[in-house]
Coordinates of C-alpha atoms in Angstrom, one line a residue:
M1 CA -25.8 -77.3 46.4
T2 CA -24.2 -74.4 48.2
S3 CA -20.6 -73.3 47.6
M4 CA -19.5 -74.6 51.0
S5 CA -21.1 -78.0 50.3
R6 CA -19.5 -78.2 46.9
A7 CA -16.2 -77.3 48.5
R8 CA -16.5 -80.2 51.0
V9 CA -17.3 -82.6 48.2
A10 CA -14.5 -81.4 46.0
R11 CA -12.0 -81.7 48.9
R12 CA -13.2 -85.2 49.5
I13 CA -12.8 -86.2 45.9
A14 CA -9.4 -84.6 45.6
A15 CA -8.3 -86.4 48.8
G16 CA -9.5 -89.7 47.4
A17 CA -7.6 -89.0 44.2
A18 CA -4.4 -88.3 46.1
Y19 CA -4.7 -91.3 48.4
G20 CA -6.3 -93.9 46.2
G21 CA -9.9 -93.7 47.2
G22 CA -12.9 -94.3 44.9
G23 CA -16.4 -93.1 44.3
A24 CA -18.0 -90.4 42.3
G25 CA -19.0 -87.8 44.9
L26 CA -22.5 -87.1 46.0
V27 CA -24.1 -87.8 42.6
G28 CA -24.7 -91.5 42.9
A29 CA -24.0 -94.1 40.2
A30 CA -27.7 -94.6 39.5
A31 CA -28.3 -90.9 38.9
V32 CA -25.2 -90.6 36.7
G33 CA -26.3 -93.7 34.8
L34 CA -29.5 -91.9 33.9
V35 CA -27.6 -88.9 32.8
L36 CA -25.3 -91.2 30.7
A37 CA -28.4 -92.6 28.9
E38 CA -29.7 -89.2 28.1
V39 CA -26.3 -87.8 27.0
R40 CA -25.7 -90.9 24.8
L41 CA -29.1 -90.3 23.2
A42 CA -28.1 -86.8 22.6
R43 CA -24.8 -87.9 21.1
R44 CA -26.5 -90.0 18.5
H45 CA -27.2 -86.7 16.7
V46 CA -23.4 -86.0 16.5
G47 CA -22.5 -86.3 12.8
N48 CA -26.0 -85.5 11.5
G49 CA -25.0 -81.9 11.0
S50 CA -21.3 -82.4 11.0
S51 CA -18.8 -84.8 9.3
G52 CA -17.1 -85.5 12.6
R53 CA -13.8 -84.5 11.0
V54 CA -11.7 -82.3 13.2
P55 CA -9.8 -79.5 11.2
V56 CA -6.1 -79.7 11.5
A57 CA -4.9 -76.4 12.9
D58 CA -1.2 -77.3 13.7
G59 CA 1.3 -74.8 12.5
V60 CA 2.8 -71.4 13.2
Y61 CA 0.7 -68.3 13.9
G62 CA 1.7 -64.7 13.9
H63 CA 4.4 -64.7 11.2
S64 CA 4.2 -60.9 11.0
Y65 CA 5.9 -60.8 14.4
D66 CA 8.9 -62.9 13.3
V67 CA 11.5 -60.1 13.1
G68 CA 14.3 -61.4 15.3
G69 CA 14.6 -64.9 14.3
D70 CA 13.9 -66.2 17.8
P71 CA 12.0 -69.6 18.0
P72 CA 8.2 -69.3 18.3
L73 CA 6.4 -69.9 21.6
R74 CA 5.1 -73.5 21.7
L75 CA 1.5 -74.0 22.6
V76 CA 0.1 -77.6 23.0
M77 CA -3.6 -78.5 23.3
L78 CA -4.5 -81.7 25.1
G79 CA -7.8 -83.3 26.1
D80 CA -11.0 -84.3 24.3
S81 CA -13.2 -83.2 21.5
T82 CA -13.6 -79.7 23.0
A83 CA -9.8 -79.2 23.0
A84 CA -9.5 -80.7 19.5
G85 CA -12.2 -78.4 18.1
Q86 CA -14.8 -81.0 16.8
G87 CA -17.9 -79.4 15.4
V88 CA -16.4 -76.7 13.3
H89 CA -15.3 -76.7 9.6
R90 CA -12.3 -74.4 9.5
A91 CA -9.0 -74.8 11.3
G92 CA -9.1 -71.1 12.3
Q93 CA -12.3 -71.7 14.3
T94 CA -10.8 -74.3 16.6
P95 CA -9.9 -73.3 20.2
G96 CA -6.2 -74.1 19.6
A97 CA -6.0 -71.8 16.6
L98 CA -7.9 -69.1 18.4
L99 CA -5.6 -69.3 21.4
A100 CA -2.4 -69.4 19.3
S101 CA -3.5 -66.4 17.3
G102 CA -4.5 -64.4 20.4
L103 CA -1.3 -65.4 22.2
A104 CA 0.8 -64.3 19.2
A105 CA -1.0 -60.9 19.1
V106 CA -0.5 -60.3 22.8
A107 CA 3.1 -61.5 22.9
E108 CA 3.9 -59.9 19.5
H109 CA 5.8 -63.1 18.8
P110 CA 5.0 -66.2 16.6
V111 CA 3.3 -69.1 18.2
E112 CA 3.6 -72.7 17.1
L113 CA 0.5 -74.8 17.8
W114 CA 0.5 -78.6 18.3
N115 CA -2.9 -80.3 19.1
V116 CA -2.7 -83.8 20.4
A117 CA -6.3 -83.8 21.9
L118 CA -8.5 -86.8 20.9
P119 CA -12.3 -86.6 20.4
G120 CA -13.9 -89.0 22.9
A121 CA -11.0 -89.1 25.2
Q122 CA -11.4 -89.5 28.9
S123 CA -8.8 -88.4 31.5
D124 CA -7.0 -91.8 31.4
D125 CA -5.9 -90.9 27.8
L126 CA -3.9 -87.9 29.2
D127 CA -1.0 -90.3 30.0
R128 CA -0.7 -91.2 26.4
Q129 CA -1.0 -87.6 25.2
V130 CA 1.5 -86.3 27.7
A131 CA 4.0 -89.0 26.7
L132 CA 3.6 -88.0 23.1
V133 CA 4.3 -84.3 23.9
L134 CA 7.3 -85.0 26.1
S135 CA 8.8 -87.5 23.7
S136 CA 9.0 -84.9 20.9
P137 CA 12.4 -83.5 20.1
G138 CA 13.3 -80.1 21.5
P139 CA 12.5 -78.3 24.7
A140 CA 9.2 -78.7 26.6
P141 CA 6.3 -76.6 25.4
D142 CA 6.0 -73.1 26.8
I143 CA 2.3 -73.6 27.6
C144 CA -0.1 -76.6 27.6
V145 CA -3.8 -76.1 27.7
I146 CA -5.9 -79.1 28.7
M147 CA -9.7 -79.4 28.3
I148 CA -11.1 -82.6 29.7
G149 CA -13.8 -84.1 31.9
A150 CA -17.1 -84.3 30.0
N151 CA -16.5 -87.9 28.8
D152 CA -15.5 -88.9 32.4
V153 CA -19.0 -87.9 33.5
T154 CA -20.9 -89.6 30.7
H155 CA -18.8 -92.8 31.0
R156 CA -19.2 -92.9 34.8
M157 CA -15.5 -92.8 35.5
P158 CA -15.1 -92.3 39.3
F159 CA -14.2 -88.7 39.9
T160 CA -11.3 -89.7 42.1
R161 CA -9.7 -91.6 39.2
S162 CA -10.5 -88.7 36.8
V163 CA -8.8 -86.2 39.1
R164 CA -5.9 -88.6 39.7
Y165 CA -5.2 -88.9 35.9
L166 CA -5.4 -85.1 35.4
S167 CA -3.2 -84.3 38.4
A168 CA -0.6 -86.8 37.1
A169 CA -0.6 -85.2 33.7
V170 CA -0.2 -81.7 35.1
R171 CA 2.6 -82.8 37.4
R172 CA 4.5 -84.4 34.5
L173 CA 4.2 -81.3 32.3
R174 CA 5.2 -79.0 35.1
T175 CA 8.1 -81.1 36.0
A176 CA 9.3 -80.9 32.4
G177 CA 9.1 -77.1 32.5
A178 CA 5.8 -76.4 30.8
E179 CA 3.2 -74.0 32.2
V180 CA -0.3 -75.6 32.4
V181 CA -3.8 -74.1 32.1
V182 CA -6.8 -76.5 32.5
G183 CA -10.3 -75.6 31.3
T184 CA -12.3 -77.6 33.7
C185 CA -15.3 -79.9 33.0
P186 CA -18.0 -78.1 31.0
D187 CA -21.7 -78.1 31.9
L188 CA -23.4 -81.2 30.5
G189 CA -26.8 -79.8 31.6
T190 CA -26.8 -77.6 28.5
I191 CA -27.1 -80.4 26.0
E192 CA -30.5 -79.8 24.4
P193 CA -32.0 -83.3 24.4
V194 CA -31.2 -83.8 28.1
Q195 CA -34.4 -83.0 30.0
Q196 CA -35.2 -82.2 33.6
P197 CA -34.5 -83.5 36.2
L198 CA -31.5 -85.1 34.5
R199 CA -30.4 -81.7 33.3
W200 CA -30.0 -80.7 36.9
L201 CA -28.1 -83.9 37.8
A202 CA -25.8 -83.4 34.8
R203 CA -25.1 -79.9 35.9
R204 CA -24.4 -81.0 39.5
A205 CA -22.1 -83.8 38.5
S206 CA -20.2 -81.5 36.1
R207 CA -19.7 -78.9 38.8
Q208 CA -18.5 -81.4 41.3
L209 CA -15.9 -82.7 38.9
A210 CA -14.8 -79.2 37.9
A211 CA -14.3 -78.2 41.5
A212 CA -12.3 -81.4 42.3
Q213 CA -10.2 -80.9 39.1
T214 CA -9.4 -77.4 40.2
I215 CA -8.0 -78.6 43.6
G216 CA -5.9 -81.3 41.9
V217 CA -4.5 -79.0 39.2
V218 CA -3.6 -76.2 41.6
E219 CA -1.9 -78.6 43.9
Q220 CA 0.4 -79.6 41.0
G221 CA 1.3 -76.0 40.1
G222 CA -1.2 -75.5 37.3
R223 CA -4.0 -72.9 36.8
T224 CA -7.6 -73.6 36.0
V225 CA -10.3 -71.6 34.2
S226 CA -13.9 -72.7 34.7
L227 CA -15.8 -73.5 31.6
G228 CA -18.9 -75.0 33.2
D229 CA -20.9 -71.8 33.7
L230 CA -19.5 -70.2 30.7
L231 CA -20.8 -73.0 28.5
G232 CA -24.0 -73.1 30.7
P233 CA -26.3 -70.1 30.8
E234 CA -24.7 -68.6 27.7
F235 CA -25.2 -71.8 25.7
A236 CA -28.7 -72.3 27.2
A237 CA -29.7 -68.8 26.2
N238 CA -28.2 -69.0 22.7
P239 CA -28.2 -72.7 21.8
R240 CA -28.5 -72.0 18.0
E241 CA -25.5 -69.6 18.1
L242 CA -23.2 -71.4 20.6
F243 CA -23.9 -75.1 19.7
G244 CA -22.8 -76.5 16.4
P245 CA -25.0 -78.4 13.9
D246 CA -24.8 -81.6 16.0
N247 CA -26.3 -79.8 19.1
Y248 CA -23.6 -81.3 21.2
H249 CA -20.2 -79.7 20.4
P250 CA -19.8 -75.9 20.5
S251 CA -20.1 -73.9 17.3
A252 CA -17.4 -71.5 16.0
E253 CA -19.0 -68.8 18.2
G254 CA -19.0 -71.2 21.2
Y255 CA -15.4 -72.0 20.8
A256 CA -14.6 -68.3 20.5
T257 CA -16.4 -67.7 23.8
A258 CA -14.4 -70.4 25.5
A259 CA -11.1 -69.2 24.0
M260 CA -11.9 -65.6 25.1
A261 CA -12.2 -66.9 28.7
V262 CA -9.0 -69.0 28.6
L263 CA -6.7 -66.6 26.8
P264 CA -6.1 -64.1 29.6
T265 CA -4.9 -66.9 31.9
V266 CA -2.7 -68.3 29.2
C267 CA -1.1 -64.9 28.7
A268 CA -0.9 -64.2 32.5
V269 CA 0.9 -67.5 33.2
L270 CA 3.5 -66.5 30.6
G271 CA 3.9 -63.0 32.1
L272 CA 2.2 -61.3 29.1
W273 CA -1.1 -60.0 30.5
P274 CA -1.1 -56.3 31.3
E275 CA -3.5 -56.6 34.3
E276 CA -2.4 -56.1 37.9
E277 CA -1.8 -59.5 39.4
R278 CA -3.0 -58.5 42.9
P279 CA -6.7 -59.3 43.6
D280 CA -9.3 -56.6 42.7
V281 CA -11.9 -56.5 45.3
T282 CA -14.3 -54.7 43.0
R283 CA -14.4 -57.9 40.9
R284 CA -14.8 -60.1 44.0
E285 CA -11.2 -61.5 43.6
G286 CA -9.2 -62.6 46.6
F287 CA -7.4 -65.3 48.5
L288 CA -9.4 -68.3 49.7
P289 CA -8.8 -71.9 50.9
V290 CA -8.2 -74.0 47.8
A291 CA -11.5 -76.0 48.1
R292 CA -13.5 -72.9 48.6
A293 CA -11.9 -71.2 45.6
A294 CA -12.6 -74.3 43.5
A295 CA -16.2 -74.3 44.5
E296 CA -16.6 -70.6 43.7
A297 CA -14.9 -71.1 40.3
A298 CA -17.1 -74.0 39.4
S299 CA -20.2 -71.7 39.8
E300 CA -18.9 -68.8 37.7
A301 CA -17.7 -68.6 34.1
G302 CA -14.2 -67.8 33.3
T303 CA -12.9 -67.7 36.9
E304 CA -9.2 -68.4 37.3
V305 CA -7.7 -70.3 40.2
T306 CA -4.0 -70.5 40.9
A307 CA -1.9 -71.5 43.9
A308 CA -1.0 -68.7 46.3
I309 CA -0.2 -69.7 49.9
P310 CA 1.1 -73.3 50.4
T311 CA 0.1 -73.6 54.0
G312 CA -2.2 -72.0 56.5
P313 CA -4.6 -72.8 59.4
R314 CA -7.1 -74.2 56.9
G315 CA -4.6 -75.8 54.5
P316 CA -3.3 -74.3 51.2
W317 CA -4.9 -71.2 49.8
A318 CA -5.4 -70.1 46.2
L319 CA -5.9 -66.8 44.4
L320 CA -9.3 -66.5 42.7
K321 CA -9.3 -64.0 39.8
R322 CA -12.0 -62.9 37.3
R323 CA -9.9 -61.6 34.5
R324 CA -11.3 -59.2 31.8
R325 CA -11.9 -61.2 28.6
R326 CA -10.5 -60.1 25.3
R327 CA -12.3 -60.8 22.1
V328 CA -10.6 -63.5 20.0
P329 CA -11.1 -63.1 16.3
E330 CA -11.0 -66.1 14.0
A331 CA -7.4 -67.1 13.4
E332 CA -5.7 -66.5 10.0
P333 CA -4.3 -69.4 7.9
V334 CA -1.0 -70.7 9.2
T335 CA 2.2 -72.2 7.9
P336 CA 2.2 -75.9 8.7
S337 CA 4.8 -77.1 11.2
A338 CA 7.9 -78.7 9.7

């Protein structure tokens, strides 16, 4: 599927999400059903090499920067097993811990992490997760990172519904005052037991949803970072390094790769990233119609999309950036939150 075709599909899905339509895009229900059967077969291996227990990484990172007594930055992770960190054994290997540690280093300020992500969650669980976050005492989080979408594909949730739930979650968090970064749907075509041609169908469905998610998130004032291609060719080329023992969830190295792509955007949205915010044409950055930017991002790892121009002859425009990644070391042990 070309970038322009993917943009049209994403625009149609996002419009359906906004106005109550249905459907799952161009990947028909029968095709997605076949992918579902293959992915479920793959998921039977989950637990064979892993206990399924998700390490608890909640707590405060970067204590060495606590010199002024100011409260720590508050980072919340929401979403599914990828956001939770299922598949690794140590808390410091989870994406939340890696992001909290990296953010603390860049900000030179402590960061408090709270992870409410639920393994197996679909986008309709975001309502519960957001309610939990916003009902907690104190101010809204400084930054929320959402990773969601894979289970929507495998459970055949209509993409319009999926995007509607995600958009509503972003809107509620932004209204409360939190910045939001969304890691869009990963590439399900990389799961080893899924064979061709279903691997191609899974990749196509994943990219369709990721592009539609991007439109919905940007319209609500959030930013997105594409994970699909990041967790695609790199995982396919190095499955033993980037997948965990269950061959389904990322390994510690896989989570570090994802965190390395998301961290620059997390820092940039908080005004902490030292890069120039104007587009760099040498990295093929620039302003594009939102749907076109979404389609481009779905095809390239680590691409950031953020709202730029609210109106124009072809509708709203977005800024597409390909930020330089920074290596994220395994996080150090933390002090549990009170």
